[in-house]
PDB file of C-alpha atoms and ligand atoms in Angstrom:
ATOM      1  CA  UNK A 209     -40.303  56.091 147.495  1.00  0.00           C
ATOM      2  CA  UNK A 210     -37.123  55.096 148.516  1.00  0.00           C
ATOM      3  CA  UNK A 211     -33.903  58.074 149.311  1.00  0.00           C
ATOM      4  CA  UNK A 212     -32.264  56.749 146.267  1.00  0.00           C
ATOM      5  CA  UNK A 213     -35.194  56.373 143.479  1.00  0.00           C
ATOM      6  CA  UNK A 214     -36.062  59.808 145.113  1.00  0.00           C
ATOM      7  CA  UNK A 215     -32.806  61.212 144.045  1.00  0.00           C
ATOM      8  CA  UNK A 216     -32.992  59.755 140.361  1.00  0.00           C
ATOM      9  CA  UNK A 217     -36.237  61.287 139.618  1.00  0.00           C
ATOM     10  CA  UNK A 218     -34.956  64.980 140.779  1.00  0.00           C
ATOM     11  CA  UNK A 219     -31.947  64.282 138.870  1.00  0.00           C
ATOM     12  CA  UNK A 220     -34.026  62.936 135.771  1.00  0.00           C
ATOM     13  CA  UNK A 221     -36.291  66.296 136.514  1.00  0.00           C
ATOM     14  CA  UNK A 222     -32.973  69.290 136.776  1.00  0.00           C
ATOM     15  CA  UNK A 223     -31.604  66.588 133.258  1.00  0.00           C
ATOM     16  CA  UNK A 224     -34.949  67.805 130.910  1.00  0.00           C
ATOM     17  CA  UNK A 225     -34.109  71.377 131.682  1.00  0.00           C
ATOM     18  CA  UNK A 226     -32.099  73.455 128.968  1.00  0.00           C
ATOM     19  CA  UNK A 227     -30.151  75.989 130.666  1.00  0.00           C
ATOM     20  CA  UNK A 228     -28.505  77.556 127.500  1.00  0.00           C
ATOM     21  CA  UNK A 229     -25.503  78.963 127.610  1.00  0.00           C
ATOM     22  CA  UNK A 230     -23.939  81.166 131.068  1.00  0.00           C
ATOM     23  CA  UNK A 231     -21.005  83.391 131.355  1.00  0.00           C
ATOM     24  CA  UNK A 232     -19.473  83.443 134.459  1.00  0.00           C
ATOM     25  CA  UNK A 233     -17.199  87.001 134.746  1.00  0.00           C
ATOM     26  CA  UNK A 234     -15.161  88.504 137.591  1.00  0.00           C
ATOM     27  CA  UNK A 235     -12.103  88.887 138.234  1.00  0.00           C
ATOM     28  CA  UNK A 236      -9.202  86.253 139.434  1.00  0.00           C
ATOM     29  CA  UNK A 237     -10.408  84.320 142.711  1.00  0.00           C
ATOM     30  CA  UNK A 238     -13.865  85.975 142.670  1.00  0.00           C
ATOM     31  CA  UNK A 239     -15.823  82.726 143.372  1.00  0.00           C
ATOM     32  CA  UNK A 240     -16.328  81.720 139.384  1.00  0.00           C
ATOM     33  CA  UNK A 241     -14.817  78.303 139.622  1.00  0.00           C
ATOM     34  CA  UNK A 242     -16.453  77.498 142.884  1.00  0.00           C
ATOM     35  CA  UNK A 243     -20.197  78.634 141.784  1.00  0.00           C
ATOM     36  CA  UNK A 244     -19.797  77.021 138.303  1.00  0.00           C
ATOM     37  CA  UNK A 245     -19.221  73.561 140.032  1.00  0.00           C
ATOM     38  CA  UNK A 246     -22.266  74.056 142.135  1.00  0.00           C
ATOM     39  CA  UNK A 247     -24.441  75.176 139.150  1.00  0.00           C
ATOM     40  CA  UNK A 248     -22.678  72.482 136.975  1.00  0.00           C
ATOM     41  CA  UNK A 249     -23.917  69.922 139.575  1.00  0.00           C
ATOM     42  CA  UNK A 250     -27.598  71.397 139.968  1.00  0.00           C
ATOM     43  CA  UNK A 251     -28.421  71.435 136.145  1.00  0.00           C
ATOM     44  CA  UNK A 252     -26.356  68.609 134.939  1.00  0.00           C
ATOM     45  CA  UNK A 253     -24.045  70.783 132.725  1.00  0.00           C
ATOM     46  CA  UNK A 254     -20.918  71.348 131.700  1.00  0.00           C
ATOM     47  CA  UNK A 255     -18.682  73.606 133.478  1.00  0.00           C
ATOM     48  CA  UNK A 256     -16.089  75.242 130.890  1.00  0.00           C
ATOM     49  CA  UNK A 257     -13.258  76.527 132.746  1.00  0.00           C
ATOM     50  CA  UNK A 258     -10.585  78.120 129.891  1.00  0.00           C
ATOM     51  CA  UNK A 259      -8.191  78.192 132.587  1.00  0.00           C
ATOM     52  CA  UNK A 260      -8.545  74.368 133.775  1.00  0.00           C
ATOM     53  CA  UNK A 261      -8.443  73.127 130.229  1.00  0.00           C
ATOM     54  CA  UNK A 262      -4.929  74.677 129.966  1.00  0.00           C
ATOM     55  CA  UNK A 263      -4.076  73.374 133.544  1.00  0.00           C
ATOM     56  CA  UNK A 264      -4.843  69.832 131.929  1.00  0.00           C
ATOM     57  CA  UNK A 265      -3.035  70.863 128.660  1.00  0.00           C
ATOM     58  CA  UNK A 266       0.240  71.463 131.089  1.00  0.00           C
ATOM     59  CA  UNK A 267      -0.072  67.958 133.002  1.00  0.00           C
ATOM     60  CA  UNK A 268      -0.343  66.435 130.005  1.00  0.00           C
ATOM     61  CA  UNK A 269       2.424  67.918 128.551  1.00  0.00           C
ATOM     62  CA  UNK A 270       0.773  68.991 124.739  1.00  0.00           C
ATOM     63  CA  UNK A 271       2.224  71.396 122.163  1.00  0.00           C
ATOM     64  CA  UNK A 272      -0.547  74.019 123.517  1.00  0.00           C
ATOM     65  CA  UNK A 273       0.382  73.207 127.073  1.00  0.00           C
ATOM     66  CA  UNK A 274       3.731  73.971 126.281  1.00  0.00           C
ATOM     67  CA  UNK A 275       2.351  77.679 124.480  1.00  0.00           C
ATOM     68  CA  UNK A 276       0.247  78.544 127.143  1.00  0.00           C
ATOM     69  CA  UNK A 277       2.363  77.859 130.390  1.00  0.00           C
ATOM     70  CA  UNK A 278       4.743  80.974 130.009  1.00  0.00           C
ATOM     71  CA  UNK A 279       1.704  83.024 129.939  1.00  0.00           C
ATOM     72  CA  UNK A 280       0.131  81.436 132.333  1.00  0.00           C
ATOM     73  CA  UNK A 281       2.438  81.321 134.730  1.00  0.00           C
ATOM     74  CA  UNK A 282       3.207  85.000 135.104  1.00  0.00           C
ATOM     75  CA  UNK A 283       0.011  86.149 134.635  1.00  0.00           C
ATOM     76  CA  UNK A 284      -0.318  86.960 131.629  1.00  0.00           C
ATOM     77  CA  UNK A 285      -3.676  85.990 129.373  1.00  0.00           C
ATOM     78  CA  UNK A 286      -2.790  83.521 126.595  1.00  0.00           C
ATOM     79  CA  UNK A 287      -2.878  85.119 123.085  1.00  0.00           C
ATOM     80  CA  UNK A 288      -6.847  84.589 121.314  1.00  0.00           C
ATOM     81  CA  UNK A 289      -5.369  82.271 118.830  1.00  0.00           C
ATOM     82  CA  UNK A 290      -4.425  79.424 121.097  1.00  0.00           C
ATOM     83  CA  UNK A 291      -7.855  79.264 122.340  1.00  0.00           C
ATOM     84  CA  UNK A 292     -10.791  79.376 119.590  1.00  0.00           C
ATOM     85  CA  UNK A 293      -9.919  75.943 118.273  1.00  0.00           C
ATOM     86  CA  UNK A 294     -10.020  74.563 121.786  1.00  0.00           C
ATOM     87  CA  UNK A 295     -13.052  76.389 122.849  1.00  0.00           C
ATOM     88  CA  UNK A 296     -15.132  75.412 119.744  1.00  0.00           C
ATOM     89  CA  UNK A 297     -14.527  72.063 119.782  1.00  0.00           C
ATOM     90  CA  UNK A 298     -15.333  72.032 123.579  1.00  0.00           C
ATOM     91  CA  UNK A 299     -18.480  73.322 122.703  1.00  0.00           C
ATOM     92  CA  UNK A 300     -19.413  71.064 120.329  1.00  0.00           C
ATOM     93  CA  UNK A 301     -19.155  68.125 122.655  1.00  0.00           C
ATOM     94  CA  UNK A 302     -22.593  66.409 123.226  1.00  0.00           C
ATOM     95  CA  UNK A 303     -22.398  67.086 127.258  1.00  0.00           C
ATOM     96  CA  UNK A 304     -22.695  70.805 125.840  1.00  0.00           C
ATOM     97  CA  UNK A 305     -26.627  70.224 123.974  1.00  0.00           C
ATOM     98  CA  UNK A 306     -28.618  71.504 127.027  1.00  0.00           C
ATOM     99  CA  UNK A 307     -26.403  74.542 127.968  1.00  0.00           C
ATOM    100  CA  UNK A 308     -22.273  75.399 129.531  1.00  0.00           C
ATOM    101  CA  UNK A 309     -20.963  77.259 131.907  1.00  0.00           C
ATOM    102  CA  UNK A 310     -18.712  79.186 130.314  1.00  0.00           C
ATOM    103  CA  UNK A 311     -15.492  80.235 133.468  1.00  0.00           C
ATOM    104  CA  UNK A 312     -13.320  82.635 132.513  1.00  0.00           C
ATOM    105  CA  UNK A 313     -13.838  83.128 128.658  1.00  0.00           C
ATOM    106  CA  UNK A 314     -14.349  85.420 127.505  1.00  0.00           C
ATOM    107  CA  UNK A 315     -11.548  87.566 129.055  1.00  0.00           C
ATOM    108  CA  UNK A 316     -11.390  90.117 125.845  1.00  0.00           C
ATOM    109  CA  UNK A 317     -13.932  92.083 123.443  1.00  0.00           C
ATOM    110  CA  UNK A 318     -12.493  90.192 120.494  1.00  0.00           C
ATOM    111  CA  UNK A 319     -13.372  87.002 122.223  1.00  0.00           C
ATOM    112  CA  UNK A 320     -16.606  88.130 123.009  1.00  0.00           C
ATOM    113  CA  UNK A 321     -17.445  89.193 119.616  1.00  0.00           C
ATOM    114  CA  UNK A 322     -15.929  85.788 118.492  1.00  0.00           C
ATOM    115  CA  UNK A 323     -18.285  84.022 120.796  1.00  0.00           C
ATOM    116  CA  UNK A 324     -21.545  85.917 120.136  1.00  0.00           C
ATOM    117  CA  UNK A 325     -20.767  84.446 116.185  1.00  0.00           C
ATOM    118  CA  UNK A 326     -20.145  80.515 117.318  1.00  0.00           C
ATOM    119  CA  UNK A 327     -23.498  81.199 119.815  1.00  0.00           C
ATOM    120  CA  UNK A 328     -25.347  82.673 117.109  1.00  0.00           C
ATOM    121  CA  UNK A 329     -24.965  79.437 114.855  1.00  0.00           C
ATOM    122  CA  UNK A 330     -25.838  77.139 117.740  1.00  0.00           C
ATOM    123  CA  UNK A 331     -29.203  76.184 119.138  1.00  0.00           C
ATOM    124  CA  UNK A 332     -30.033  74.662 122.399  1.00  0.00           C
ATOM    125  CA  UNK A 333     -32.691  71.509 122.350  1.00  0.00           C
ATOM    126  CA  UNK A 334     -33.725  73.117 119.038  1.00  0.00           C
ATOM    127  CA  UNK A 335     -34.097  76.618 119.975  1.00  0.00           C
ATOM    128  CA  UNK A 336     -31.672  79.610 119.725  1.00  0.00           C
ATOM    129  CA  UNK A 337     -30.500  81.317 123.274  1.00  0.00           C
ATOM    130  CA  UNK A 338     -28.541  83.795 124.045  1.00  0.00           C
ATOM    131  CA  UNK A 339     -26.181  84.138 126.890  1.00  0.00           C
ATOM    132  CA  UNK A 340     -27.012  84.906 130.435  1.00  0.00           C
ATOM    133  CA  UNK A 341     -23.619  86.525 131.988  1.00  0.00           C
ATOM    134  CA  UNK A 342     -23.278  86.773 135.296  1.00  0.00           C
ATOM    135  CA  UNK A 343     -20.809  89.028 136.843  1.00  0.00           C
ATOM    136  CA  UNK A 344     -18.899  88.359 140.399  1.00  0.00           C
ATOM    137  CA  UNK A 345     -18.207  91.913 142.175  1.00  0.00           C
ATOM    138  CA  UNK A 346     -15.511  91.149 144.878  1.00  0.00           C
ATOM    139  CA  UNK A 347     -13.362  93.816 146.212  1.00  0.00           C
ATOM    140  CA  UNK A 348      -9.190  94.084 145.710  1.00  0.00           C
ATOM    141  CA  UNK A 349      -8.304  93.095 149.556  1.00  0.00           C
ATOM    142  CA  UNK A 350     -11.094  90.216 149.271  1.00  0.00           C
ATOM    143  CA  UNK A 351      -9.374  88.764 146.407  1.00  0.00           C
ATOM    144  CA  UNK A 352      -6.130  88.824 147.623  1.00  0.00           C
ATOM    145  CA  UNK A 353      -6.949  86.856 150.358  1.00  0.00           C
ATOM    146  CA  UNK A 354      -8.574  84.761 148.404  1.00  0.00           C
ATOM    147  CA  UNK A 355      -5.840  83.625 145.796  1.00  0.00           C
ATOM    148  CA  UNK A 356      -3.050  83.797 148.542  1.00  0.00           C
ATOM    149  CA  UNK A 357      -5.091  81.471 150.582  1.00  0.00           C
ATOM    150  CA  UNK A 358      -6.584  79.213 147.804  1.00  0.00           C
ATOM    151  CA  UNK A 359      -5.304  75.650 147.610  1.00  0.00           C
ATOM    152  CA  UNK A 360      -6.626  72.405 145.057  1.00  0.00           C
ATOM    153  CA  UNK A 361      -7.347  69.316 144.695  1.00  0.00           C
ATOM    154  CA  UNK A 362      -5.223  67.878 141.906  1.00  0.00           C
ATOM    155  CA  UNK A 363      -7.593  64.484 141.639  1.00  0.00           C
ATOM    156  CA  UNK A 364     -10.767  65.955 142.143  1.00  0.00           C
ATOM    157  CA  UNK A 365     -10.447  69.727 141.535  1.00  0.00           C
ATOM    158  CA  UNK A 366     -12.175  70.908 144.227  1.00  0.00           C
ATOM    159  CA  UNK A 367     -11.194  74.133 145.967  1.00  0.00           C
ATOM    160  CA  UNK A 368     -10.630  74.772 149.406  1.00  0.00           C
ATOM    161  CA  UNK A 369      -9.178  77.803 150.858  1.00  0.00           C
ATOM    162  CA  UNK A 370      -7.264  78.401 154.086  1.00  0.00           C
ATOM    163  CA  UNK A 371      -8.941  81.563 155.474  1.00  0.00           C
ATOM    164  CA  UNK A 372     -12.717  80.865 154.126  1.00  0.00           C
ATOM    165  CA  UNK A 373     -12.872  77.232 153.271  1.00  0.00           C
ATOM    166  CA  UNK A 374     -10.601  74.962 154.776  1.00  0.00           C
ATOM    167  CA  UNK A 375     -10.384  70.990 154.811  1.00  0.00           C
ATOM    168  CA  UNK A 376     -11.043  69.083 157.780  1.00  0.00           C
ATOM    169  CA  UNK A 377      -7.509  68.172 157.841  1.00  0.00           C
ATOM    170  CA  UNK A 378      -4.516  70.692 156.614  1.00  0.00           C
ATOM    171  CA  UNK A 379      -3.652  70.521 153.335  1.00  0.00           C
ATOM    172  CA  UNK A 380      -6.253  66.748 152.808  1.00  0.00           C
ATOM    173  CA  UNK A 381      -9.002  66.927 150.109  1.00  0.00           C
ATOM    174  CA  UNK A 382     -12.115  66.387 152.244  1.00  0.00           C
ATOM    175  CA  UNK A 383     -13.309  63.983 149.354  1.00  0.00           C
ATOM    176  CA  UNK A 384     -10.224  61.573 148.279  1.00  0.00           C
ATOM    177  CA  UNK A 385      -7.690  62.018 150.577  1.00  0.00           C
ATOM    178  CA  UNK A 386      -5.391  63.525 147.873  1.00  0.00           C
ATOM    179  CA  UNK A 387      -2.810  66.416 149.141  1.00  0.00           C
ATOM    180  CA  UNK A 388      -3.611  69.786 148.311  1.00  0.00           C
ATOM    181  CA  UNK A 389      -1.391  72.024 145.672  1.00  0.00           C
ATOM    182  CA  UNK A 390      -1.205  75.465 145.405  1.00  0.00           C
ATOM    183  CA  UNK A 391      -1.492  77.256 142.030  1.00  0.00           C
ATOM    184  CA  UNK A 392       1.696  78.324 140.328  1.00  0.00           C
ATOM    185  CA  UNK A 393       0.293  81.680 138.997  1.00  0.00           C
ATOM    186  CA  UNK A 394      -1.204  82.211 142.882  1.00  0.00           C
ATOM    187  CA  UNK A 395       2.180  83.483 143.560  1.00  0.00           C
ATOM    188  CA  UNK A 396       2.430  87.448 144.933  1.00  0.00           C
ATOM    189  CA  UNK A 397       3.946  88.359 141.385  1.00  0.00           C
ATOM    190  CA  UNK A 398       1.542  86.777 138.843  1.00  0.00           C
ATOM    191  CA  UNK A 399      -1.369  87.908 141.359  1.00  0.00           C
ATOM    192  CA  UNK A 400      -0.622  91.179 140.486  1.00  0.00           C
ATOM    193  CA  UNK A 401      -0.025  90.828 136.909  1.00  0.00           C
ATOM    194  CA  UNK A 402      -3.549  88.722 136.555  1.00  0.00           C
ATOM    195  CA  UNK A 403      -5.532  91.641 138.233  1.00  0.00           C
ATOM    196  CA  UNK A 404      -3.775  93.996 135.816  1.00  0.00           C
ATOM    197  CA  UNK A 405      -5.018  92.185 133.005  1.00  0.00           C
ATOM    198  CA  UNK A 406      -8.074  91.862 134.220  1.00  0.00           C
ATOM    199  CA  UNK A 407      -8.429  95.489 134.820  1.00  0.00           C
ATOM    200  CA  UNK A 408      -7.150  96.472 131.349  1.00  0.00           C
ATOM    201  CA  UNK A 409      -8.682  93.757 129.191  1.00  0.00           C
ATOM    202  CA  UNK A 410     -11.688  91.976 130.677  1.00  0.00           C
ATOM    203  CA  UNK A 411     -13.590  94.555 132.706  1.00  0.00           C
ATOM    204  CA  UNK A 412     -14.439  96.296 129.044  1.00  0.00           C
ATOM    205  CA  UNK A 413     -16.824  93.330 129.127  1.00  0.00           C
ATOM    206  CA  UNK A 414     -19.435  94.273 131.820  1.00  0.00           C
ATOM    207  CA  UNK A 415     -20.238  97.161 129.746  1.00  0.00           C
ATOM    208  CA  UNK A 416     -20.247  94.483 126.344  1.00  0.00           C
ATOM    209  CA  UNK A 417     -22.649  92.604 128.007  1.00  0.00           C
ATOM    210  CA  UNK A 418     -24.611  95.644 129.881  1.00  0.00           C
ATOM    211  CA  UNK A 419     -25.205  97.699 126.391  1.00  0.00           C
ATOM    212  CA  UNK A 420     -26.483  93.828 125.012  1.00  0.00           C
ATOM    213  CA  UNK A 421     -29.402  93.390 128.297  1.00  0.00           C
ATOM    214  CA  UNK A 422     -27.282  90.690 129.084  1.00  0.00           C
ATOM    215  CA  UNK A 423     -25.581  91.121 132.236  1.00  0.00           C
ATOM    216  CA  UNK A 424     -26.487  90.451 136.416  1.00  0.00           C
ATOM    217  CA  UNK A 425     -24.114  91.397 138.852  1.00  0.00           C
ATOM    218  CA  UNK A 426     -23.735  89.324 141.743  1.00  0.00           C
ATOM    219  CA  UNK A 427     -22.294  90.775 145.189  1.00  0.00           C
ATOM    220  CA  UNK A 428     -19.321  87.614 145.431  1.00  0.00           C
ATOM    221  CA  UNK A 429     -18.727  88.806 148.739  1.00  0.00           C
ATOM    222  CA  UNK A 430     -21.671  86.835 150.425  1.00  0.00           C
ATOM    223  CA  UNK A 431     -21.257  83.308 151.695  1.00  0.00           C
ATOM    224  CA  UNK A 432     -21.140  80.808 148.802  1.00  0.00           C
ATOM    225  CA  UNK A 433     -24.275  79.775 149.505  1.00  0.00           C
ATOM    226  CA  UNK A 434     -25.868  83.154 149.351  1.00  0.00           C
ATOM    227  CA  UNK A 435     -24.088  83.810 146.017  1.00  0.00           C
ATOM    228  CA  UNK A 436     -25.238  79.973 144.601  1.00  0.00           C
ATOM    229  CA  UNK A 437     -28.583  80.630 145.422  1.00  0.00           C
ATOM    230  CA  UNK A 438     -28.283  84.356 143.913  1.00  0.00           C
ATOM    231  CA  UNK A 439     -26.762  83.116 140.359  1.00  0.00           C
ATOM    232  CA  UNK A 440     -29.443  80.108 140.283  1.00  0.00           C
ATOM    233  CA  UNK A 441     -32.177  82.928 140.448  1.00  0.00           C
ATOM    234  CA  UNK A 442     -30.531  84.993 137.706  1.00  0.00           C
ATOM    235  CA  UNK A 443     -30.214  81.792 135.217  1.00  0.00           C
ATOM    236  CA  UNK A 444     -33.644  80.662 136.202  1.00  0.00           C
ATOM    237  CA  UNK A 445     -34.903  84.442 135.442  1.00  0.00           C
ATOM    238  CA  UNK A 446     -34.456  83.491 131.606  1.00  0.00           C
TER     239      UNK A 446
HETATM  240  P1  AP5 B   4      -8.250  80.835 135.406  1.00  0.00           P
HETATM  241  O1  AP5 B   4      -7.922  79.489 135.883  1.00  0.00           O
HETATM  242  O2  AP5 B   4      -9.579  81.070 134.826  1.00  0.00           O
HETATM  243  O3  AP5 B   4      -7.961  81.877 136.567  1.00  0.00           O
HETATM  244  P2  AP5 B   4      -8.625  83.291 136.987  1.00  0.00           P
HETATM  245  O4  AP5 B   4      -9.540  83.929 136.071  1.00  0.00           O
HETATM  246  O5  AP5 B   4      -7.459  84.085 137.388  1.00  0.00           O
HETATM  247  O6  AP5 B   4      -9.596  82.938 138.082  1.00  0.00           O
HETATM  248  P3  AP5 B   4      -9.335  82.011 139.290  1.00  0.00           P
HETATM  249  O7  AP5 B   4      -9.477  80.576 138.874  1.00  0.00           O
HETATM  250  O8  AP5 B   4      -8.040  82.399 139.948  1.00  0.00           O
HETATM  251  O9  AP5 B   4     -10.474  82.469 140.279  1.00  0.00           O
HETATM  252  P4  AP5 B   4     -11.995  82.015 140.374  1.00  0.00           P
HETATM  253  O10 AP5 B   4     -12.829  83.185 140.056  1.00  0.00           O
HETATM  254  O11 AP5 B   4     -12.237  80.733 139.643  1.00  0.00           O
HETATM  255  O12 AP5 B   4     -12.101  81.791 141.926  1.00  0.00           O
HETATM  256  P5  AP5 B   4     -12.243  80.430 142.797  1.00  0.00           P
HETATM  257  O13 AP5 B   4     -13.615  79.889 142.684  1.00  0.00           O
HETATM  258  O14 AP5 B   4     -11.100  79.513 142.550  1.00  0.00           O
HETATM  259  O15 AP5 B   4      -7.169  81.275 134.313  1.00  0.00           O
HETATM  260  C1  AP5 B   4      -5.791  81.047 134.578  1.00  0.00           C
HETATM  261  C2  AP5 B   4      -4.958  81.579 133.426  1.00  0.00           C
HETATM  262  O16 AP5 B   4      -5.305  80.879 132.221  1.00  0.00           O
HETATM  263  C3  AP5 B   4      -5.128  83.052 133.085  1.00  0.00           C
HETATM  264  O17 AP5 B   4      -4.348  83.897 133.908  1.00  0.00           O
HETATM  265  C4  AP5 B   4      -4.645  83.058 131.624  1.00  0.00           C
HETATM  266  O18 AP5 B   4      -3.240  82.982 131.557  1.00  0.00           O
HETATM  267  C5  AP5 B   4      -5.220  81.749 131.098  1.00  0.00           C
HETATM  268  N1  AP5 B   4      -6.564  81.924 130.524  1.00  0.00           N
HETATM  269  C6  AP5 B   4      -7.724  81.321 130.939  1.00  0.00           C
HETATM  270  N2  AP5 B   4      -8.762  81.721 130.220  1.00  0.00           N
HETATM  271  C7  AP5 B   4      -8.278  82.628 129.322  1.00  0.00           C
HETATM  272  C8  AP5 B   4      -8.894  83.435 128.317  1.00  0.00           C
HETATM  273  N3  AP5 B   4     -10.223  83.402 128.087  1.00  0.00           N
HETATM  274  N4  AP5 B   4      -8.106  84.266 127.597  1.00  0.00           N
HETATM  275  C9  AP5 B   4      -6.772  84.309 127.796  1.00  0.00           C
HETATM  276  N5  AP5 B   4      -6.141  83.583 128.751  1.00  0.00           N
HETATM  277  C10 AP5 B   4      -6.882  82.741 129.511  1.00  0.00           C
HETATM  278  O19 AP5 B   4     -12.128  81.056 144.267  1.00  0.00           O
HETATM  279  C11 AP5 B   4     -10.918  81.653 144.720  1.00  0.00           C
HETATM  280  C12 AP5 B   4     -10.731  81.353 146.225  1.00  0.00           C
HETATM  281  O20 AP5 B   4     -11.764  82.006 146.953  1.00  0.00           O
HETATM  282  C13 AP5 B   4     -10.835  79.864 146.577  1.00  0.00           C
HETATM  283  O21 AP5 B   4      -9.892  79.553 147.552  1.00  0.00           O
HETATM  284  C14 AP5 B   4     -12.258  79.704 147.125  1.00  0.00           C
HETATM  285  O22 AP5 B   4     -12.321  78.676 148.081  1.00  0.00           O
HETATM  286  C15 AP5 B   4     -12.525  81.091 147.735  1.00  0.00           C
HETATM  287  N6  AP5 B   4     -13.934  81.500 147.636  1.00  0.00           N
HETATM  288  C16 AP5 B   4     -14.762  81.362 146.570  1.00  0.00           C
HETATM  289  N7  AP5 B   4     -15.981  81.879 146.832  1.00  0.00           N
HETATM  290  C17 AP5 B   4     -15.911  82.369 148.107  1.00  0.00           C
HETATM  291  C18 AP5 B   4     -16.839  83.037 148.956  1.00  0.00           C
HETATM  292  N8  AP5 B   4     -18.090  83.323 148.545  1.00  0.00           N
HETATM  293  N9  AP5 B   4     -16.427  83.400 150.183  1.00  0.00           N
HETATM  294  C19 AP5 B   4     -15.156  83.127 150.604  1.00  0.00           C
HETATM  295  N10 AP5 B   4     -14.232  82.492 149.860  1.00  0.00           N
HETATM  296  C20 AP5 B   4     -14.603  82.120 148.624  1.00  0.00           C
HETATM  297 MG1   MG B   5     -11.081  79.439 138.439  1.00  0.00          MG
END
C-alpha cells in the first residue's frame, strides 16, 4: 500500500467516527485555539471559534462586524444577542453532522443554558450526545506571556508565538509565506480587561459543567503535544 492510499484509508477511518459535540474552556491564550485545530484535523471536524467568526465578520466589514469590534477590541465580551443567530446557524451547517469543536462559547451561564436547549434538539449520526467540555488550566504569568507574545497568520490562521512557538523566519508563516499580525485586543489594556471578564463571567462555567458530570480539566501548561494527546483521551473517554 502506497504512503498516499495509506493516508486516505486512515482519513476515511478518523471520517466514520462521530465525535459529538466538545467545549473547549479556559481562559484568553490558554491553548484553546491551538488544540481545537489539532483535534479539528484528527477527527475531521469543525472547529467553532466565536471569536474567529467575528474576526472574519470585521475583515469583511458586516453590520455585526461593525457591533462586535468595539467590544472586541477592548476586551470586552460581545452582548448574547449578537451571537445566537450566528452560532445556530453555524451549527446547522452539514460539516457540523458528526460533531464541533465548540472555542470560546460559551463564555456565560445564559449561553450555556442557551446551548444545552439547541444541543438538546440535535442528534449526532442519529443519536443524541451530550457535550464533553474540556477545560484548559494555565496560570496568570503563563498567559501573559502567551497573548503578549502570540502572533497570526492572517491567510492561514495558524498561530505561532514568539517565546514558545516561533516561525522559522521572524514574523513568516511557516506554511504560506504570509507576514504575521498581531491581535488588536492582544494589547496590555484589553489583556487585562479580557482576563477580567473571564474571571467574572466565564469561570462560573467549570462549576456549570462540573455539577452536569461534564467537565475534564486539562493542565495547559504541558507542551502542546502533551496537552493534544491529553484532550484526545478525554473525547475518546465518551
Ligand atoms: P477569542 O478569539 O475566543 O479570544 P480568547 O478567548 O480571549 O482566547 P484567545 O484566542 O486569546 O486564546 P486561546 O485560548 O485560543 O489561545 P491560543 O491557542 O491562541 O475571543 C475574542 C473576543 O471575541 C472576546 O474577547 C469577545 O470580545 C469576543 N467573543 C468571542 N466569543 C464570545 C462569546 N462566546 N461571548 C461573548 N464574546 C465573545 O494560544 C495563545 C498563545 O499561546 C499562542 O501564541 C500559542 O502559540 C501559545 N500556546 C498555545 N498552547 C501552548 C502551549 N501548550 N505551550 C506554550 N505556548 C502555547
Ligand atoms: Mg483563540
Amino acid at each position: 500500500m502506497t504512503v498516499a492510499s495509506n493516508l486516505q484509508q486512515t482519513a476515511g477511518q478518523l471520517k466514520a467516527i462521530t465525535i459529538g459535540p466538545v467545549i473547549f474552556l479556559g481562559a484568553p491564550g490558554a491553548g484553546k485555539g491551538t488544540q481545537a485545530k489539532r483535534i479539528a484535523e484528527r477527527y475531521l471536524i469543525p472547529q467553532v471559534s466565536t471569536g474567529d467568526m467575528f474576526r472574519d465578520h470585521k475583515s469583511r466589514g458586516s453590520d455585526l462586524g461593525k457591533k462586535a469590534q468595539g467590544y472586541m477590541d477592548s476586551g470586552q465580551l460581545v452582548p448574547d444577542e449578537l451571537l445566537y443567530q450566528m452560532v445556530e446557524d453555524r451549527l446547522n451547517q452539514p460539516d457540523c453532522a458528526r460533531g464541533f469543536i465548540l472555542d470560546g462559547f460559551p463564555r456565560t451561564v445564559p449561553q450555556a443554558e442557551w446551548l444545552d436547549q439547541v444541543l438538546d434538539a440535535k442528534t449526532f449520526s442519529g443519536s443524541p450526545m451530550q457535550p464533553v467540555v474540556v477545560d484548559f488550566a494555565v496560570g496568570y504569568n503563563q498567559l501573559l506571556q502567551r497573548l503578549t507574545g502570540r502572533r497570526s497568520c492572517p491567510a492561514c490562521g495558524r498561530i505561532y508565538n514568539v517565546y514558545f512557538q516561533p516561525p522559522r523566519v521572524s514574523d513568516t508563516c511557516d506554511v504560506d509565506g504570509s507576514r504575521m499580525l498581531t491581535r488588536k485586543d492582544d494589547a496590555e489594556e484589553a489583556i487585562s480587561k479580557r482576563l477580567k471578564e473571564y474571571e467574572e463571567k466565564t469561570l462560573p462555567l467549570a462549576d456549570y459543567y462540573r455539577r452536569r458530570g461534564r467537565l475534564r480539566v486539562v493542565n495547559g501548561e504541558q507542551s502542546a503535544d502533551v496537552v493534544t494527546a491529553q484532550v484526545i483521551a478525554a473525547v475518546e473517554e465518551r
